[in-house]
Each structure stands twice: as structure tokens, then as C-alpha cells.
Coordinates of C-alpha atoms in Angstrom, one line a residue:
M1 CA 159.5 -68.9 -154.7
L2 CA 156.8 -67.2 -152.5
Q3 CA 155.0 -70.6 -152.3
G4 CA 158.2 -72.3 -151.1
A5 CA 159.0 -69.6 -148.6
L6 CA 155.5 -69.8 -147.1
A7 CA 155.7 -73.6 -147.1
G8 CA 159.0 -73.3 -145.1
L9 CA 157.4 -71.1 -142.6
A10 CA 155.9 -74.0 -140.6
A11 CA 159.4 -75.4 -140.1
G12 CA 160.6 -71.9 -139.4
G13 CA 158.1 -71.6 -136.6
L14 CA 159.4 -74.8 -135.1
Y15 CA 163.0 -73.6 -135.4
A16 CA 161.9 -70.3 -133.7
V17 CA 160.2 -72.1 -130.8
L18 CA 163.2 -74.3 -130.2
A19 CA 165.6 -71.3 -130.6
V20 CA 163.6 -69.5 -127.9
C21 CA 164.0 -72.6 -125.6
L22 CA 167.7 -72.7 -126.3
T23 CA 168.1 -69.0 -125.6
L24 CA 166.2 -69.3 -122.3
M25 CA 168.4 -72.3 -121.3
S26 CA 171.6 -70.4 -122.1
R27 CA 170.5 -67.3 -120.3
L28 CA 169.0 -68.8 -117.2
V29 CA 170.8 -72.1 -116.5
R30 CA 174.0 -71.7 -118.4
V31 CA 173.5 -74.6 -120.8
V32 CA 173.3 -75.0 -124.5
N33 CA 170.9 -77.9 -124.5
F34 CA 171.7 -80.1 -127.5
A35 CA 169.1 -82.5 -126.3
Q36 CA 166.3 -79.9 -126.6
S37 CA 164.6 -81.5 -129.7
A38 CA 165.6 -85.0 -128.8
T39 CA 163.4 -85.0 -125.6
G40 CA 160.6 -83.7 -127.8
M41 CA 161.2 -86.4 -130.4
F42 CA 161.1 -89.1 -127.7
G43 CA 157.9 -87.8 -126.2
C44 CA 156.2 -87.7 -129.6
Y45 CA 157.3 -91.3 -130.4
V46 CA 155.9 -92.5 -127.1
A47 CA 152.7 -90.7 -127.9
V48 CA 152.4 -92.5 -131.2
F49 CA 153.1 -95.9 -129.5
L50 CA 150.4 -95.3 -126.9
S51 CA 147.9 -94.3 -129.6
V52 CA 148.7 -96.9 -132.3
H53 CA 149.7 -99.9 -130.3
L54 CA 147.9 -99.5 -127.0
G55 CA 144.7 -97.8 -128.2
F56 CA 144.9 -94.6 -126.2
P57 CA 142.7 -91.7 -127.4
E58 CA 144.7 -89.4 -129.6
W59 CA 144.5 -86.4 -127.2
L60 CA 145.5 -88.5 -124.2
A61 CA 148.5 -90.0 -125.9
T62 CA 149.6 -86.6 -127.1
L63 CA 149.2 -85.1 -123.6
A64 CA 151.2 -88.1 -122.2
G65 CA 154.0 -87.5 -124.8
I66 CA 154.2 -83.8 -124.0
L67 CA 154.4 -84.5 -120.2
L68 CA 157.0 -87.2 -120.8
G69 CA 159.1 -84.7 -122.8
G70 CA 158.9 -82.3 -120.0
A71 CA 159.7 -85.0 -117.4
L72 CA 162.8 -86.1 -119.4
S73 CA 164.0 -82.6 -119.5
A74 CA 163.4 -82.1 -115.8
V75 CA 165.4 -85.2 -114.9
L76 CA 168.3 -84.0 -117.0
G77 CA 168.0 -80.6 -115.4
W78 CA 168.0 -82.1 -111.9
I79 CA 171.2 -84.1 -112.8
V80 CA 173.0 -81.1 -114.1
S81 CA 171.9 -78.8 -111.3
T82 CA 172.8 -81.4 -108.6
W83 CA 176.2 -82.7 -109.8
L84 CA 177.4 -80.1 -112.2
A85 CA 176.2 -76.9 -110.4
E86 CA 179.7 -75.4 -110.3
A87 CA 180.8 -76.7 -113.8
D88 CA 181.4 -74.3 -116.6
T89 CA 178.9 -74.0 -119.5
G90 CA 181.0 -76.2 -121.8
T91 CA 180.9 -79.1 -119.4
R92 CA 177.2 -78.7 -118.7
S93 CA 176.4 -78.6 -122.4
A94 CA 178.6 -81.6 -123.2
V95 CA 176.3 -83.7 -121.0
T96 CA 173.3 -82.8 -123.2
V97 CA 175.2 -84.1 -126.2
A98 CA 175.5 -87.5 -124.5
V99 CA 171.7 -87.4 -123.8
L100 CA 171.0 -86.5 -127.4
L101 CA 172.9 -89.6 -128.6
L102 CA 171.3 -91.7 -125.9
L103 CA 167.7 -90.8 -126.9
I104 CA 168.3 -91.3 -130.6
S105 CA 169.8 -94.8 -129.9
L106 CA 166.9 -95.6 -127.5
A107 CA 164.3 -94.5 -130.0
F108 CA 165.9 -96.8 -132.7
I109 CA 165.9 -99.8 -130.2
L110 CA 162.3 -99.3 -129.0
F111 CA 160.6 -98.0 -132.1
G112 CA 162.8 -99.1 -135.1
N113 CA 164.4 -97.0 -137.8
K114 CA 161.3 -96.2 -139.8
P115 CA 159.2 -93.0 -139.4
Q116 CA 156.2 -93.5 -137.2
P117 CA 152.5 -93.0 -138.3
F118 CA 152.0 -89.6 -136.7
H119 CA 148.4 -88.4 -136.7
P120 CA 148.3 -84.7 -137.6
L121 CA 147.0 -82.5 -134.7
L122 CA 146.2 -79.8 -137.2
A123 CA 145.2 -80.3 -140.8
G124 CA 143.9 -78.1 -143.7
P125 CA 144.4 -74.6 -144.9
A126 CA 144.1 -71.5 -142.7
F127 CA 143.9 -68.8 -145.4
T128 CA 145.2 -67.9 -148.9
L129 CA 147.9 -65.2 -149.4
G130 CA 148.7 -64.1 -153.0
G131 CA 147.3 -67.3 -154.4
V132 CA 149.4 -69.4 -151.9
V133 CA 147.6 -71.5 -149.3
V134 CA 148.9 -71.1 -145.8
S135 CA 148.3 -74.1 -143.6
Q136 CA 146.9 -74.2 -140.0
V137 CA 150.2 -75.8 -138.9
T138 CA 152.1 -72.7 -140.2
V139 CA 149.8 -70.2 -138.5
V140 CA 149.9 -72.1 -135.1
T141 CA 153.7 -72.7 -135.1
V142 CA 154.5 -69.0 -135.9
A143 CA 152.0 -67.8 -133.4
L144 CA 153.4 -70.2 -130.8
A145 CA 156.9 -68.9 -131.4
V146 CA 155.9 -65.3 -131.0
L147 CA 153.7 -65.9 -127.9
V148 CA 156.3 -68.0 -126.2
A149 CA 158.9 -65.3 -126.8
L150 CA 156.6 -62.5 -125.6
G151 CA 155.4 -64.5 -122.6
C152 CA 158.9 -65.3 -121.5
R153 CA 160.0 -61.7 -121.9
A154 CA 157.1 -60.5 -119.8
V155 CA 157.8 -63.0 -117.1
L156 CA 161.5 -62.2 -116.9
A157 CA 160.8 -58.4 -116.9
R158 CA 157.7 -57.9 -114.8
T159 CA 157.3 -60.7 -112.3
S160 CA 159.1 -61.6 -109.1
L161 CA 159.8 -65.0 -110.5
G162 CA 161.6 -63.3 -113.4
V163 CA 163.7 -61.2 -111.1
R164 CA 164.8 -64.3 -109.2
L165 CA 165.6 -66.2 -112.4
R166 CA 167.7 -63.2 -113.7
A167 CA 169.5 -63.0 -110.4
L168 CA 170.2 -66.7 -110.5
S169 CA 171.6 -66.4 -114.0
E170 CA 173.7 -63.3 -113.5
R171 CA 174.9 -63.7 -109.9
P172 CA 174.2 -67.4 -109.0
T173 CA 176.3 -67.4 -105.8
T174 CA 174.9 -64.2 -104.5
A175 CA 171.4 -65.3 -105.3
E176 CA 171.8 -68.5 -103.4
L177 CA 173.2 -66.7 -100.4
L178 CA 170.1 -64.5 -100.5
G179 CA 167.9 -67.6 -100.2
I180 CA 166.8 -68.0 -103.8
P181 CA 166.1 -71.7 -104.4
A182 CA 168.6 -72.4 -107.2
R183 CA 167.9 -76.0 -107.9
P184 CA 164.0 -75.9 -108.0
L185 CA 164.1 -72.9 -110.3
S186 CA 166.7 -74.5 -112.6
V187 CA 164.6 -77.7 -112.9
G188 CA 161.5 -75.6 -113.5
V189 CA 163.3 -73.9 -116.5
W190 CA 164.3 -77.3 -117.9
T191 CA 160.8 -78.7 -117.4
A192 CA 159.0 -75.7 -119.1
T193 CA 161.3 -75.7 -122.1
G194 CA 160.9 -79.5 -122.4
V195 CA 157.1 -79.2 -122.5
I196 CA 157.2 -76.3 -125.0
A197 CA 159.7 -78.1 -127.3
T198 CA 157.7 -81.4 -127.2
L199 CA 154.4 -79.5 -128.0
A200 CA 156.0 -77.8 -131.0
V201 CA 157.5 -81.0 -132.3
S202 CA 154.1 -82.7 -131.9
I203 CA 152.5 -80.1 -134.1
V204 CA 155.0 -80.1 -136.9
A205 CA 156.3 -83.8 -136.9
P206 CA 153.4 -85.2 -139.1
S207 CA 154.4 -82.8 -141.9
Q208 CA 158.2 -83.2 -141.6
S209 CA 160.8 -86.0 -142.0
N210 CA 159.9 -87.7 -138.7
D211 CA 162.5 -90.4 -138.2
P212 CA 164.3 -90.1 -134.8
T213 CA 167.5 -88.6 -136.2
S214 CA 165.7 -86.0 -138.3
L215 CA 163.6 -84.8 -135.3
A216 CA 166.4 -84.9 -132.8
M217 CA 168.8 -82.9 -135.1
L218 CA 166.3 -80.1 -135.4
V219 CA 168.4 -78.6 -132.7
V220 CA 170.9 -77.6 -135.5
P221 CA 168.8 -75.1 -137.3
A222 CA 167.4 -74.0 -133.9
A223 CA 170.9 -73.3 -132.7
A224 CA 171.6 -71.3 -135.9
A225 CA 168.6 -69.2 -135.1
A226 CA 169.5 -68.8 -131.4
L227 CA 173.1 -67.8 -132.5
L228 CA 171.7 -64.9 -134.4
G229 CA 170.6 -63.4 -131.1
G230 CA 173.8 -64.5 -129.4
F231 CA 171.8 -66.9 -127.2
R232 CA 170.6 -63.8 -125.4
R233 CA 167.9 -62.1 -127.4
L234 CA 164.5 -63.8 -127.8
D235 CA 163.3 -61.5 -130.6
L236 CA 166.3 -62.3 -132.8
A237 CA 166.0 -66.0 -132.1
V238 CA 162.4 -65.9 -133.4
T239 CA 163.4 -63.8 -136.4
G240 CA 166.3 -66.2 -137.2
G241 CA 164.1 -69.3 -137.0
L242 CA 161.4 -67.9 -139.3
V243 CA 163.9 -66.5 -141.9
L244 CA 165.9 -69.7 -141.9
G245 CA 162.7 -71.8 -142.5
M246 CA 161.5 -69.5 -145.3
A247 CA 165.0 -69.6 -146.9
Q248 CA 165.0 -73.4 -146.8
G249 CA 161.5 -73.5 -148.4
A250 CA 162.5 -71.0 -151.1
V251 CA 165.7 -72.9 -152.0
A252 CA 163.8 -76.2 -152.2
Q253 CA 161.8 -74.8 -155.1
A254 CA 164.9 -74.7 -157.4
D255 CA 165.9 -78.1 -158.6
K256 CA 169.6 -77.2 -158.8
L257 CA 169.7 -75.5 -155.4
S258 CA 167.3 -77.8 -153.4
V259 CA 170.1 -79.8 -151.9
L260 CA 171.5 -76.6 -150.3
R261 CA 168.5 -76.4 -147.9
Y262 CA 170.2 -79.2 -145.8
F263 CA 173.4 -77.2 -145.5
L264 CA 171.8 -73.8 -144.8
P265 CA 171.8 -74.1 -141.0
F266 CA 175.5 -75.1 -141.0
L267 CA 176.4 -72.2 -143.3
V268 CA 174.5 -69.8 -141.1
I269 CA 176.3 -71.1 -138.0
V270 CA 179.7 -70.8 -139.6
A271 CA 179.0 -67.3 -141.0
L272 CA 177.7 -66.0 -137.6
L273 CA 180.7 -67.5 -135.7
L274 CA 183.1 -65.9 -138.2
W275 CA 181.3 -62.6 -137.9
T276 CA 181.3 -62.6 -134.1
Q277 CA 185.0 -63.4 -134.1
R278 CA 186.0 -60.9 -136.7
K279 CA 187.5 -58.4 -134.2
E280 CA 189.9 -61.1 -132.8
V281 CA 190.8 -62.3 -136.2
W282 CA 191.6 -58.8 -137.5
D283 CA 193.5 -57.9 -134.3
A284 CA 195.6 -61.1 -134.7
A285 CA 196.3 -60.3 -138.4
R286 CA 197.8 -56.9 -137.6

């Protein structure tokens, strides 16, 4: 059971990184970005294509893929902030669902429906805990999730950029009247989260199911983790991602329960939605 939980920690770190990105997007630009992992998936697939078919050096192809993931996210952010600036969160989020489906379809057309030969960026064990080997991928993804959350919190709380971002998220009209550049800041948030998500997917993809649909739908467990913090708290988003990954790894160790690991994110989302709506349900039942 412990071995399974630690094995799932690498996926948990990826969920946590994506959950932090989703939380930042929700707080700062009023979007639940369902294309968060899809842009990362597409950037990683292009990196593999550049490396395997065009002979690019591994590091250069990976860097190009990460930049492409950020660029795709930036373009989507520019479209949303230009034409949907006054739209509500539901409408802005619906656009990202369309982009999610578009990128999955485009990946199938360009690269086929088979998993790509990802070259691992990290390989080998990092240390042994209780007789269980912990991989370098696990250490790096967990560290990345914690560092990204702490870094974002520090920027939002202690820098002038963070003050402007918070003003833009809480009082967008007032912030614009005060001269805060809304569109560049919004596109900057989209770009940063796109780069971070693509980097995290690049690290974990070689050790996961890496067909386009599986990578793009990583947004589901990430959304479950972000929902734990109400798409507001970065610490709970990280905690939710790590716990969910460990729970999936532990369940996978039991033959009769292993199939449940695929449904755990959906069960968590349903449970959290019912819990957050309990007051309204009880009031209606009186």
C-alpha cells in the first residue's frame, strides 16, 4: 500500500502543479481553463516530433515544446481578454472546452492515435523510504508544485505586480480606470500558467499514459484538487493534488479495487460539490 501511494506521488505532483495553475487562472482572470493540460500535451507532442523526426537535440526540442505550450495559452488568453472581456466566468470557461477538444483532435490528425516515444527528462531513483524507492520524477514534481505555489503566493502578496493582479481580479473596472493594463497582465497570466503546465507534463509524460486524450484529460484530477481549495487557495490545491495521486496509487495496488483509481477524481468532484452545496440543499428541504 505504501509503495503504491509513493508511486502515485509523481502523478499527484503533476495534479498539484496543474491545480495551482487552474486556481491562479480562476482567481486572476476569471476562467476555469479546461485546456490547461491540453496545451501542455500539444507542446510535448511537438517536442517529440522535433526530436524524433527532425533530429533536434533533446533539450532544444523540449524547450521549444514548453515555449509552444506557453504561446498557445497566450493566444487563447489574448482572444478571451479581447473579445470576452465583459463575459461571465461560465462563458469564458466554455471557450476553453472548445480549445480542449480542438487540440485533442489536432493531435490525433498530426501525430496519430498512438502514444509517442517520449524520452524521459529524469530517470532513476532519488532515495529509498521504508524500503520503497522514490524516483527523481516524484521528487521534482512534488518540489515543483510546492515551489510554484509558494512563488505565486509571494508574488501576489509582496510585489507591486501582485497588487495590480489582485486589483484586476477583484475590481477589474476600477483597476482599468486607474490605468492598470488589464489585457497585457491577463495574457501574462495565461502565458505563465501555460509554460508551467507544459513543463510539468514534459517531466511526467514518459512515465504516464501519454496518448493525447489521457494527457489532455489530466485537467479532471487537477480540477478535483483545485476544487478542494475552492479555486481560491493554493495550499489546498497542492494538498488535494498530492493526496489524490497517492490515493490512486494505493488503490491501484489492490486487484479488486484498481479500476476505482480512474473514477476517484470524479467521485472527489461530486463529493466536494455536494458538500459545498449542503446549506442550500438543507434549506430547500425545510
